[in-house]
Amino acid sequence: MRAKFVLTEAATGLWRNVTMTVALILTTAISLALLGAGGLLYTQVNKTKDLLYAQVEVTIFLETAVTPEQKDALQQKLESDSAIKSVTYESKQEAYERFKELFAESPDLVENTKPESLPESFRIKLENPSQANAIDAKYKNEAGVDVVSTQQELVGRLFDAIDAVKNLSLVVSLVSGAAAILLIGNTIQVAAYSRRREVSIMKLVGASNWYVRLPFILEAAVAGLIGALLASAGLAIAKVIVIDDALKALGQNSVVPSIGWSEIAVTAPILALVAVLTAGVTGWTTLRFYVKV
């Protein structure tokens, strides 16, 4: 009977303050959707960074007058270097074929460029891409080496931009979560004030504090759970309508990883758990410190 009474009171409270309940559900849904999107974005940014790191190369361009002996000696030294993951030699003709692909939309430039005008090179993958500058310092004065291109400046700026996006997503998630907590607390205060006579009567007949507070906490938890379900549905819709189409437009060579359904499936219960726990803790704190029940 006690459990039935508590559940009935919670359902009555949700219906009695339907406007506040709807506002709480929508705000919670929006906040949790931002939180979930921020979490997914944070994860995808880290994956993108790892993919970009994996694609970082150091290119050692050889002099025009490099001898076969110098080239062989340099290749042996590169292949024996523990900091280097792989070494690929690129001839003048191979460089020209890649040049034609890169500048396919500039036929005049391709036509006026001959294979012999492009340098031979070694394209290097590193065990740790952040050590590109060390490779530059180590090999730039080797016999037969013309220029060492590390792409360090370009990659550094790109990683700085990625970190900025990651940090921004985290800030947005935290701010939206704080907004939801404030609204939950305000809603509970309003609900408790509108039922202050009932609460007073229950206290007079000997009801415990937990018995009085539990319906209010359940109201907030149920509203938060509904908001979490709406937020999860919103993330799924956004994946289908926005994210998948955007990645298709970028093509198969995009370094941006796709968000899979497994990640949505993991995010949804986390949002539900966050919503229920946040609503419960916020409700208890509000009633404990701000409302005399």
PDB file of C-alpha atoms in Angstrom:
ATOM      1  CA  MET A   1       0.000   0.000   0.000  1.00  0.00           C
ATOM      2  CA  ARG A   2       2.834   2.376   0.805  1.00  0.00           C
ATOM      3  CA  ALA A   3       4.554   1.714  -2.533  1.00  0.00           C
ATOM      4  CA  LYS A   4       1.244   2.163  -4.354  1.00  0.00           C
ATOM      5  CA  PHE A   5       0.656   5.463  -2.551  1.00  0.00           C
ATOM      6  CA  VAL A   6       4.122   6.789  -3.429  1.00  0.00           C
ATOM      7  CA  LEU A   7       3.750   5.836  -7.103  1.00  0.00           C
ATOM      8  CA  THR A   8       0.254   7.322  -7.247  1.00  0.00           C
ATOM      9  CA  GLU A   9       1.495  10.568  -5.721  1.00  0.00           C
ATOM     10  CA  ALA A  10       4.356  10.744  -8.202  1.00  0.00           C
ATOM     11  CA  ALA A  11       2.029  10.193 -11.173  1.00  0.00           C
ATOM     12  CA  THR A  12      -0.444  12.743  -9.800  1.00  0.00           C
ATOM     13  CA  GLY A  13       2.343  15.269  -9.347  1.00  0.00           C
ATOM     14  CA  LEU A  14       3.513  14.836 -12.930  1.00  0.00           C
ATOM     15  CA  TRP A  15      -0.006  15.364 -14.243  1.00  0.00           C
ATOM     16  CA  ARG A  16      -0.873  18.178 -11.839  1.00  0.00           C
ATOM     17  CA  ASN A  17       2.143  20.254 -12.942  1.00  0.00           C
ATOM     18  CA  VAL A  18       1.928  19.161 -16.558  1.00  0.00           C
ATOM     19  CA  THR A  19       3.320  22.424 -17.948  1.00  0.00           C
ATOM     20  CA  MET A  20       6.378  22.294 -15.703  1.00  0.00           C
ATOM     21  CA  THR A  21       6.723  18.579 -16.396  1.00  0.00           C
ATOM     22  CA  VAL A  22       6.738  19.103 -20.163  1.00  0.00           C
ATOM     23  CA  ALA A  23       9.246  21.937 -19.776  1.00  0.00           C
ATOM     24  CA  LEU A  24      11.444  19.714 -17.603  1.00  0.00           C
ATOM     25  CA  ILE A  25      11.260  16.821 -20.065  1.00  0.00           C
ATOM     26  CA  LEU A  26      12.099  19.009 -23.070  1.00  0.00           C
ATOM     27  CA  THR A  27      14.932  20.833 -21.328  1.00  0.00           C
ATOM     28  CA  THR A  28      16.336  17.578 -20.026  1.00  0.00           C
ATOM     29  CA  ALA A  29      16.064  16.039 -23.503  1.00  0.00           C
ATOM     30  CA  ILE A  30      17.887  18.972 -25.087  1.00  0.00           C
ATOM     31  CA  SER A  31      20.558  19.008 -22.379  1.00  0.00           C
ATOM     32  CA  LEU A  32      21.112  15.253 -22.597  1.00  0.00           C
ATOM     33  CA  ALA A  33      21.162  15.389 -26.402  1.00  0.00           C
ATOM     34  CA  LEU A  34      23.901  18.017 -26.191  1.00  0.00           C
ATOM     35  CA  LEU A  35      25.678  15.938 -23.572  1.00  0.00           C
ATOM     36  CA  GLY A  36      25.462  12.810 -25.721  1.00  0.00           C
ATOM     37  CA  ALA A  37      26.490  14.682 -28.867  1.00  0.00           C
ATOM     38  CA  GLY A  38      29.379  16.240 -26.978  1.00  0.00           C
ATOM     39  CA  GLY A  39      30.500  12.847 -25.725  1.00  0.00           C
ATOM     40  CA  LEU A  40      30.273  11.310 -29.200  1.00  0.00           C
ATOM     41  CA  LEU A  41      32.080  14.290 -30.712  1.00  0.00           C
ATOM     42  CA  TYR A  42      34.801  14.033 -28.073  1.00  0.00           C
ATOM     43  CA  THR A  43      35.279  10.352 -28.926  1.00  0.00           C
ATOM     44  CA  GLN A  44      35.228  10.933 -32.690  1.00  0.00           C
ATOM     45  CA  VAL A  45      37.710  13.798 -32.420  1.00  0.00           C
ATOM     46  CA  ASN A  46      40.133  11.503 -30.606  1.00  0.00           C
ATOM     47  CA  LYS A  47      39.644   8.852 -33.295  1.00  0.00           C
ATOM     48  CA  THR A  48      40.194  11.445 -36.031  1.00  0.00           C
ATOM     49  CA  LYS A  49      43.370  12.585 -34.315  1.00  0.00           C
ATOM     50  CA  ASP A  50      44.638   9.002 -34.143  1.00  0.00           C
ATOM     51  CA  LEU A  51      43.856   8.483 -37.840  1.00  0.00           C
ATOM     52  CA  LEU A  52      45.658  11.679 -38.787  1.00  0.00           C
ATOM     53  CA  TYR A  53      48.622  10.687 -36.651  1.00  0.00           C
ATOM     54  CA  ALA A  54      48.747   7.360 -38.478  1.00  0.00           C
ATOM     55  CA  GLN A  55      48.872   9.166 -41.844  1.00  0.00           C
ATOM     56  CA  VAL A  56      51.672  11.570 -40.918  1.00  0.00           C
ATOM     57  CA  GLU A  57      54.688  11.006 -43.171  1.00  0.00           C
ATOM     58  CA  VAL A  58      58.208  12.347 -43.392  1.00  0.00           C
ATOM     59  CA  THR A  59      59.489  12.737 -46.939  1.00  0.00           C
ATOM     60  CA  ILE A  60      63.204  12.850 -47.660  1.00  0.00           C
ATOM     61  CA  PHE A  61      63.781  14.374 -51.099  1.00  0.00           C
ATOM     62  CA  LEU A  62      67.034  13.379 -52.749  1.00  0.00           C
ATOM     63  CA  GLU A  63      69.425  15.595 -54.674  1.00  0.00           C
ATOM     64  CA  THR A  64      69.385  15.445 -58.470  1.00  0.00           C
ATOM     65  CA  ALA A  65      72.983  14.258 -58.490  1.00  0.00           C
ATOM     66  CA  VAL A  66      72.530  11.573 -55.833  1.00  0.00           C
ATOM     67  CA  THR A  67      74.561   8.449 -56.568  1.00  0.00           C
ATOM     68  CA  PRO A  68      73.244   4.866 -56.285  1.00  0.00           C
ATOM     69  CA  GLU A  69      75.718   4.238 -53.466  1.00  0.00           C
ATOM     70  CA  GLN A  70      74.449   7.244 -51.468  1.00  0.00           C
ATOM     71  CA  LYS A  71      70.852   6.181 -52.072  1.00  0.00           C
ATOM     72  CA  ASP A  72      71.499   2.588 -50.943  1.00  0.00           C
ATOM     73  CA  ALA A  73      73.401   3.716 -47.863  1.00  0.00           C
ATOM     74  CA  LEU A  74      70.619   6.105 -46.869  1.00  0.00           C
ATOM     75  CA  GLN A  75      67.944   3.452 -47.380  1.00  0.00           C
ATOM     76  CA  GLN A  76      69.844   0.950 -45.208  1.00  0.00           C
ATOM     77  CA  LYS A  77      70.234   3.546 -42.461  1.00  0.00           C
ATOM     78  CA  LEU A  78      66.537   4.426 -42.604  1.00  0.00           C
ATOM     79  CA  GLU A  79      65.410   0.799 -42.497  1.00  0.00           C
ATOM     80  CA  SER A  80      67.617   0.093 -39.467  1.00  0.00           C
ATOM     81  CA  ASP A  81      66.322   3.124 -37.532  1.00  0.00           C
ATOM     82  CA  SER A  82      64.114   1.978 -34.635  1.00  0.00           C
ATOM     83  CA  ALA A  83      62.102   5.225 -34.760  1.00  0.00           C
ATOM     84  CA  ILE A  84      60.991   4.468 -38.330  1.00  0.00           C
ATOM     85  CA  LYS A  85      58.081   2.130 -38.954  1.00  0.00           C
ATOM     86  CA  SER A  86      58.362   1.758 -42.740  1.00  0.00           C
ATOM     87  CA  VAL A  87      60.343   3.185 -45.654  1.00  0.00           C
ATOM     88  CA  THR A  88      59.050   3.467 -49.212  1.00  0.00           C
ATOM     89  CA  TYR A  89      61.247   4.543 -52.115  1.00  0.00           C
ATOM     90  CA  GLU A  90      59.582   6.708 -54.782  1.00  0.00           C
ATOM     91  CA  SER A  91      61.256   7.052 -58.173  1.00  0.00           C
ATOM     92  CA  LYS A  92      60.960  10.030 -60.494  1.00  0.00           C
ATOM     93  CA  GLN A  93      58.347   8.214 -62.597  1.00  0.00           C
ATOM     94  CA  GLU A  94      56.303   7.227 -59.515  1.00  0.00           C
ATOM     95  CA  ALA A  95      56.498  10.804 -58.262  1.00  0.00           C
ATOM     96  CA  TYR A  96      55.257  11.980 -61.658  1.00  0.00           C
ATOM     97  CA  GLU A  97      52.277   9.585 -61.575  1.00  0.00           C
ATOM     98  CA  ARG A  98      51.294  10.869 -58.140  1.00  0.00           C
ATOM     99  CA  PHE A  99      51.831  14.435 -59.343  1.00  0.00           C
ATOM    100  CA  LYS A 100      49.361  13.836 -62.185  1.00  0.00           C
ATOM    101  CA  GLU A 101      46.753  12.544 -59.726  1.00  0.00           C
ATOM    102  CA  LEU A 102      47.190  15.499 -57.374  1.00  0.00           C
ATOM    103  CA  PHE A 103      46.971  18.076 -60.154  1.00  0.00           C
ATOM    104  CA  ALA A 104      44.480  16.341 -62.418  1.00  0.00           C
ATOM    105  CA  GLU A 105      42.409  19.523 -62.558  1.00  0.00           C
ATOM    106  CA  SER A 106      45.389  21.544 -63.843  1.00  0.00           C
ATOM    107  CA  PRO A 107      46.234  19.867 -67.187  1.00  0.00           C
ATOM    108  CA  ASP A 108      48.530  22.713 -68.303  1.00  0.00           C
ATOM    109  CA  LEU A 109      50.713  22.262 -65.241  1.00  0.00           C
ATOM    110  CA  VAL A 110      50.852  18.496 -65.764  1.00  0.00           C
ATOM    111  CA  GLU A 111      51.690  18.905 -69.439  1.00  0.00           C
ATOM    112  CA  ASN A 112      54.582  21.274 -68.712  1.00  0.00           C
ATOM    113  CA  THR A 113      56.054  19.042 -65.997  1.00  0.00           C
ATOM    114  CA  LYS A 114      58.363  16.202 -66.945  1.00  0.00           C
ATOM    115  CA  PRO A 115      59.220  13.149 -64.806  1.00  0.00           C
ATOM    116  CA  GLU A 116      62.902  14.052 -64.717  1.00  0.00           C
ATOM    117  CA  SER A 117      62.083  17.414 -63.102  1.00  0.00           C
ATOM    118  CA  LEU A 118      60.663  15.719 -60.008  1.00  0.00           C
ATOM    119  CA  PRO A 119      63.008  14.440 -57.293  1.00  0.00           C
ATOM    120  CA  GLU A 120      63.385  10.904 -56.017  1.00  0.00           C
ATOM    121  CA  SER A 121      62.371  10.476 -52.401  1.00  0.00           C
ATOM    122  CA  PHE A 122      61.934   8.188 -49.431  1.00  0.00           C
ATOM    123  CA  ARG A 123      58.503   8.315 -47.822  1.00  0.00           C
ATOM    124  CA  ILE A 124      58.723   7.395 -44.131  1.00  0.00           C
ATOM    125  CA  LYS A 125      56.167   6.277 -41.574  1.00  0.00           C
ATOM    126  CA  LEU A 126      57.221   6.817 -37.968  1.00  0.00           C
ATOM    127  CA  GLU A 127      56.555   4.736 -34.880  1.00  0.00           C
ATOM    128  CA  ASN A 128      55.793   8.003 -33.075  1.00  0.00           C
ATOM    129  CA  PRO A 129      54.698  10.781 -35.496  1.00  0.00           C
ATOM    130  CA  SER A 130      55.527  13.448 -32.923  1.00  0.00           C
ATOM    131  CA  GLN A 131      59.235  12.642 -33.463  1.00  0.00           C
ATOM    132  CA  ALA A 132      59.222  14.047 -37.003  1.00  0.00           C
ATOM    133  CA  ASN A 133      61.497  16.952 -36.107  1.00  0.00           C
ATOM    134  CA  ALA A 134      64.068  14.542 -34.668  1.00  0.00           C
ATOM    135  CA  ILE A 135      64.129  12.678 -37.989  1.00  0.00           C
ATOM    136  CA  ASP A 136      64.629  15.994 -39.798  1.00  0.00           C
ATOM    137  CA  ALA A 137      67.612  16.897 -37.616  1.00  0.00           C
ATOM    138  CA  LYS A 138      69.116  13.412 -37.963  1.00  0.00           C
ATOM    139  CA  TYR A 139      68.961  13.026 -41.752  1.00  0.00           C
ATOM    140  CA  LYS A 140      68.991  16.508 -43.276  1.00  0.00           C
ATOM    141  CA  ASN A 141      72.796  16.537 -43.546  1.00  0.00           C
ATOM    142  CA  GLU A 142      73.137  13.003 -44.921  1.00  0.00           C
ATOM    143  CA  ALA A 143      74.912  12.604 -48.257  1.00  0.00           C
ATOM    144  CA  GLY A 144      72.478  12.803 -51.172  1.00  0.00           C
ATOM    145  CA  VAL A 145      69.664  14.419 -49.127  1.00  0.00           C
ATOM    146  CA  ASP A 146      68.229  17.652 -50.484  1.00  0.00           C
ATOM    147  CA  VAL A 147      65.244  18.480 -48.234  1.00  0.00           C
ATOM    148  CA  VAL A 148      63.422  16.725 -45.377  1.00  0.00           C
ATOM    149  CA  SER A 149      59.696  17.540 -45.308  1.00  0.00           C
ATOM    150  CA  THR A 150      58.067  16.714 -41.967  1.00  0.00           C
ATOM    151  CA  GLN A 151      54.614  18.356 -42.365  1.00  0.00           C
ATOM    152  CA  GLN A 152      55.077  19.188 -38.681  1.00  0.00           C
ATOM    153  CA  GLU A 153      53.813  22.766 -38.872  1.00  0.00           C
ATOM    154  CA  LEU A 154      50.676  21.832 -40.828  1.00  0.00           C
ATOM    155  CA  VAL A 155      49.899  18.837 -38.626  1.00  0.00           C
ATOM    156  CA  GLY A 156      50.557  20.854 -35.462  1.00  0.00           C
ATOM    157  CA  ARG A 157      48.043  23.512 -36.463  1.00  0.00           C
ATOM    158  CA  LEU A 158      45.507  20.856 -37.419  1.00  0.00           C
ATOM    159  CA  PHE A 159      45.885  19.087 -34.075  1.00  0.00           C
ATOM    160  CA  ASP A 160      45.519  22.406 -32.234  1.00  0.00           C
ATOM    161  CA  ALA A 161      42.227  22.999 -34.073  1.00  0.00           C
ATOM    162  CA  ILE A 162      41.051  19.457 -33.255  1.00  0.00           C
ATOM    163  CA  ASP A 163      41.864  19.943 -29.563  1.00  0.00           C
ATOM    164  CA  ALA A 164      39.924  23.227 -29.579  1.00  0.00           C
ATOM    165  CA  VAL A 165      36.837  21.482 -31.002  1.00  0.00           C
ATOM    166  CA  LYS A 166      37.185  18.703 -28.425  1.00  0.00           C
ATOM    167  CA  ASN A 167      37.427  21.134 -25.523  1.00  0.00           C
ATOM    168  CA  LEU A 168      34.491  23.178 -26.833  1.00  0.00           C
ATOM    169  CA  SER A 169      32.287  20.074 -26.998  1.00  0.00           C
ATOM    170  CA  LEU A 170      33.183  19.280 -23.388  1.00  0.00           C
ATOM    171  CA  VAL A 171      32.328  22.817 -22.219  1.00  0.00           C
ATOM    172  CA  VAL A 172      28.974  22.784 -24.055  1.00  0.00           C
ATOM    173  CA  SER A 173      28.120  19.434 -22.462  1.00  0.00           C
ATOM    174  CA  LEU A 174      28.927  20.677 -18.964  1.00  0.00           C
ATOM    175  CA  VAL A 175      26.943  23.905 -19.394  1.00  0.00           C
ATOM    176  CA  SER A 176      23.899  22.055 -20.730  1.00  0.00           C
ATOM    177  CA  GLY A 177      24.085  19.593 -17.839  1.00  0.00           C
ATOM    178  CA  ALA A 178      24.200  22.450 -15.324  1.00  0.00           C
ATOM    179  CA  ALA A 179      21.113  24.001 -16.945  1.00  0.00           C
ATOM    180  CA  ALA A 180      19.207  20.731 -16.582  1.00  0.00           C
ATOM    181  CA  ILE A 181      20.165  20.427 -12.916  1.00  0.00           C
ATOM    182  CA  LEU A 182      18.957  23.945 -12.164  1.00  0.00           C
ATOM    183  CA  LEU A 183      15.620  23.307 -13.888  1.00  0.00           C
ATOM    184  CA  ILE A 184      15.112  20.031 -12.040  1.00  0.00           C
ATOM    185  CA  GLY A 185      15.719  21.764  -8.721  1.00  0.00           C
ATOM    186  CA  ASN A 186      13.367  24.613  -9.592  1.00  0.00           C
ATOM    187  CA  THR A 187      10.620  22.232 -10.726  1.00  0.00           C
ATOM    188  CA  ILE A 188      10.806  20.254  -7.493  1.00  0.00           C
ATOM    189  CA  GLN A 189      10.646  23.432  -5.431  1.00  0.00           C
ATOM    190  CA  VAL A 190       7.509  24.557  -7.287  1.00  0.00           C
ATOM    191  CA  ALA A 191       5.905  21.116  -6.948  1.00  0.00           C
ATOM    192  CA  ALA A 192       6.651  20.943  -3.215  1.00  0.00           C
ATOM    193  CA  TYR A 193       5.322  24.454  -2.632  1.00  0.00           C
ATOM    194  CA  SER A 194       2.068  23.735  -4.493  1.00  0.00           C
ATOM    195  CA  ARG A 195       1.482  20.670  -2.276  1.00  0.00           C
ATOM    196  CA  ARG A 196       2.677  22.151   1.000  1.00  0.00           C
ATOM    197  CA  ARG A 197      -0.674  21.488   2.757  1.00  0.00           C
ATOM    198  CA  GLU A 198      -0.610  17.798   1.859  1.00  0.00           C
ATOM    199  CA  VAL A 199       2.992  17.590   3.007  1.00  0.00           C
ATOM    200  CA  SER A 200       2.140  19.257   6.322  1.00  0.00           C
ATOM    201  CA  ILE A 201      -0.714  16.808   6.961  1.00  0.00           C
ATOM    202  CA  MET A 202       1.527  13.813   6.162  1.00  0.00           C
ATOM    203  CA  LYS A 203       4.144  15.102   8.589  1.00  0.00           C
ATOM    204  CA  LEU A 204       1.507  15.575  11.300  1.00  0.00           C
ATOM    205  CA  VAL A 205       0.375  11.949  11.017  1.00  0.00           C
ATOM    206  CA  GLY A 206       3.930  10.704  11.398  1.00  0.00           C
ATOM    207  CA  ALA A 207       5.194  10.214   7.823  1.00  0.00           C
ATOM    208  CA  SER A 208       8.997  10.010   7.608  1.00  0.00           C
ATOM    209  CA  ASN A 209      11.033  12.528   5.611  1.00  0.00           C
ATOM    210  CA  TRP A 210      11.907   9.905   2.996  1.00  0.00           C
ATOM    211  CA  TYR A 211       8.273   8.886   2.633  1.00  0.00           C
ATOM    212  CA  VAL A 212       7.331  12.520   1.980  1.00  0.00           C
ATOM    213  CA  ARG A 213      10.228  13.272  -0.342  1.00  0.00           C
ATOM    214  CA  LEU A 214      10.126  10.108  -2.444  1.00  0.00           C
ATOM    215  CA  PRO A 215       7.175  11.104  -4.720  1.00  0.00           C
ATOM    216  CA  PHE A 216       8.930  14.352  -5.660  1.00  0.00           C
ATOM    217  CA  ILE A 217      12.174  12.526  -6.407  1.00  0.00           C
ATOM    218  CA  LEU A 218      10.319   9.943  -8.510  1.00  0.00           C
ATOM    219  CA  GLU A 219       8.627  12.729 -10.478  1.00  0.00           C
ATOM    220  CA  ALA A 220      11.982  14.212 -11.386  1.00  0.00           C
ATOM    221  CA  ALA A 221      13.488  10.789 -12.169  1.00  0.00           C
ATOM    222  CA  VAL A 222      10.594   9.804 -14.469  1.00  0.00           C
ATOM    223  CA  ALA A 223      10.729  13.154 -16.275  1.00  0.00           C
ATOM    224  CA  GLY A 224      14.499  12.771 -16.633  1.00  0.00           C
ATOM    225  CA  LEU A 225      14.123   9.227 -17.995  1.00  0.00           C
ATOM    226  CA  ILE A 226      11.596  10.373 -20.600  1.00  0.00           C
ATOM    227  CA  GLY A 227      13.957  13.197 -21.530  1.00  0.00           C
ATOM    228  CA  ALA A 228      16.801  10.682 -21.923  1.00  0.00           C
ATOM    229  CA  LEU A 229      14.677   8.532 -24.249  1.00  0.00           C
ATOM    230  CA  LEU A 230      13.861  11.579 -26.369  1.00  0.00           C
ATOM    231  CA  ALA A 231      17.537  12.595 -26.407  1.00  0.00           C
ATOM    232  CA  SER A 232      18.594   9.116 -27.546  1.00  0.00           C
ATOM    233  CA  ALA A 233      15.964   9.160 -30.285  1.00  0.00           C
ATOM    234  CA  GLY A 234      17.224  12.593 -31.350  1.00  0.00           C
ATOM    235  CA  LEU A 235      20.809  11.332 -31.586  1.00  0.00           C
ATOM    236  CA  ALA A 236      19.696   8.357 -33.695  1.00  0.00           C
ATOM    237  CA  ILE A 237      17.736  10.633 -36.046  1.00  0.00           C
ATOM    238  CA  ALA A 238      20.695  13.031 -36.288  1.00  0.00           C
ATOM    239  CA  LYS A 239      22.969  10.119 -37.213  1.00  0.00           C
ATOM    240  CA  VAL A 240      20.708   9.014 -40.066  1.00  0.00           C
ATOM    241  CA  ILE A 241      19.726  12.424 -41.434  1.00  0.00           C
ATOM    242  CA  VAL A 242      22.796  14.591 -40.779  1.00  0.00           C
ATOM    243  CA  ILE A 243      25.966  12.649 -39.960  1.00  0.00           C
ATOM    244  CA  ASP A 244      25.681   9.746 -42.428  1.00  0.00           C
ATOM    245  CA  ASP A 245      24.793  12.074 -45.322  1.00  0.00           C
ATOM    246  CA  ALA A 246      27.659  14.421 -44.440  1.00  0.00           C
ATOM    247  CA  LEU A 247      30.172  11.557 -44.385  1.00  0.00           C
ATOM    248  CA  LYS A 248      28.859  10.271 -47.724  1.00  0.00           C
ATOM    249  CA  ALA A 249      29.464  13.719 -49.180  1.00  0.00           C
ATOM    250  CA  LEU A 250      33.061  13.653 -47.890  1.00  0.00           C
ATOM    251  CA  GLY A 251      33.676  10.358 -49.670  1.00  0.00           C
ATOM    252  CA  GLN A 252      35.575   7.206 -48.767  1.00  0.00           C
ATOM    253  CA  ASN A 253      38.877   9.046 -48.320  1.00  0.00           C
ATOM    254  CA  SER A 254      37.574  11.068 -45.407  1.00  0.00           C
ATOM    255  CA  VAL A 255      39.660  10.886 -42.219  1.00  0.00           C
ATOM    256  CA  VAL A 256      36.528  11.517 -40.143  1.00  0.00           C
ATOM    257  CA  PRO A 257      35.330   8.177 -38.705  1.00  0.00           C
ATOM    258  CA  SER A 258      31.663   7.298 -38.884  1.00  0.00           C
ATOM    259  CA  ILE A 259      29.499   7.080 -35.767  1.00  0.00           C
ATOM    260  CA  GLY A 260      28.192   3.529 -35.580  1.00  0.00           C
ATOM    261  CA  TRP A 261      24.945   2.238 -34.122  1.00  0.00           C
ATOM    262  CA  SER A 262      26.940   0.465 -31.435  1.00  0.00           C
ATOM    263  CA  GLU A 263      28.122   3.843 -30.147  1.00  0.00           C
ATOM    264  CA  ILE A 264      24.559   5.154 -30.112  1.00  0.00           C
ATOM    265  CA  ALA A 265      23.479   1.989 -28.288  1.00  0.00           C
ATOM    266  CA  VAL A 266      26.163   2.532 -25.644  1.00  0.00           C
ATOM    267  CA  THR A 267      25.359   6.238 -25.289  1.00  0.00           C
ATOM    268  CA  ALA A 268      21.590   5.751 -24.787  1.00  0.00           C
ATOM    269  CA  PRO A 269      21.708   3.792 -21.480  1.00  0.00           C
ATOM    270  CA  ILE A 270      24.439   6.108 -20.201  1.00  0.00           C
ATOM    271  CA  LEU A 271      22.167   9.098 -20.838  1.00  0.00           C
ATOM    272  CA  ALA A 272      19.283   7.322 -19.086  1.00  0.00           C
ATOM    273  CA  LEU A 273      21.454   6.520 -16.081  1.00  0.00           C
ATOM    274  CA  VAL A 274      22.788  10.089 -15.938  1.00  0.00           C
ATOM    275  CA  ALA A 275      19.247  11.475 -16.166  1.00  0.00           C
ATOM    276  CA  VAL A 276      17.830   9.304 -13.382  1.00  0.00           C
ATOM    277  CA  LEU A 277      20.789   9.747 -11.045  1.00  0.00           C
ATOM    278  CA  THR A 278      21.012  13.488 -11.670  1.00  0.00           C
ATOM    279  CA  ALA A 279      17.279  13.937 -11.122  1.00  0.00           C
ATOM    280  CA  GLY A 280      17.326  11.810  -7.970  1.00  0.00           C
ATOM    281  CA  VAL A 281      20.351  13.490  -6.399  1.00  0.00           C
ATOM    282  CA  THR A 282      19.171  16.972  -7.388  1.00  0.00           C
ATOM    283  CA  GLY A 283      15.685  16.248  -6.052  1.00  0.00           C
ATOM    284  CA  TRP A 284      16.958  14.955  -2.730  1.00  0.00           C
ATOM    285  CA  THR A 285      19.377  17.887  -2.348  1.00  0.00           C
ATOM    286  CA  THR A 286      16.693  20.429  -3.197  1.00  0.00           C
ATOM    287  CA  LEU A 287      14.205  18.981  -0.737  1.00  0.00           C
ATOM    288  CA  ARG A 288      16.862  18.561   1.942  1.00  0.00           C
ATOM    289  CA  PHE A 289      18.264  22.061   1.869  1.00  0.00           C
ATOM    290  CA  TYR A 290      15.657  24.314   0.289  1.00  0.00           C
ATOM    291  CA  VAL A 291      12.264  22.826   1.025  1.00  0.00           C
ATOM    292  CA  LYS A 292      11.089  22.018   4.554  1.00  0.00           C
ATOM    293  CA  VAL A 293       9.650  18.543   4.012  1.00  0.00           C
TER     294      VAL A 293
END
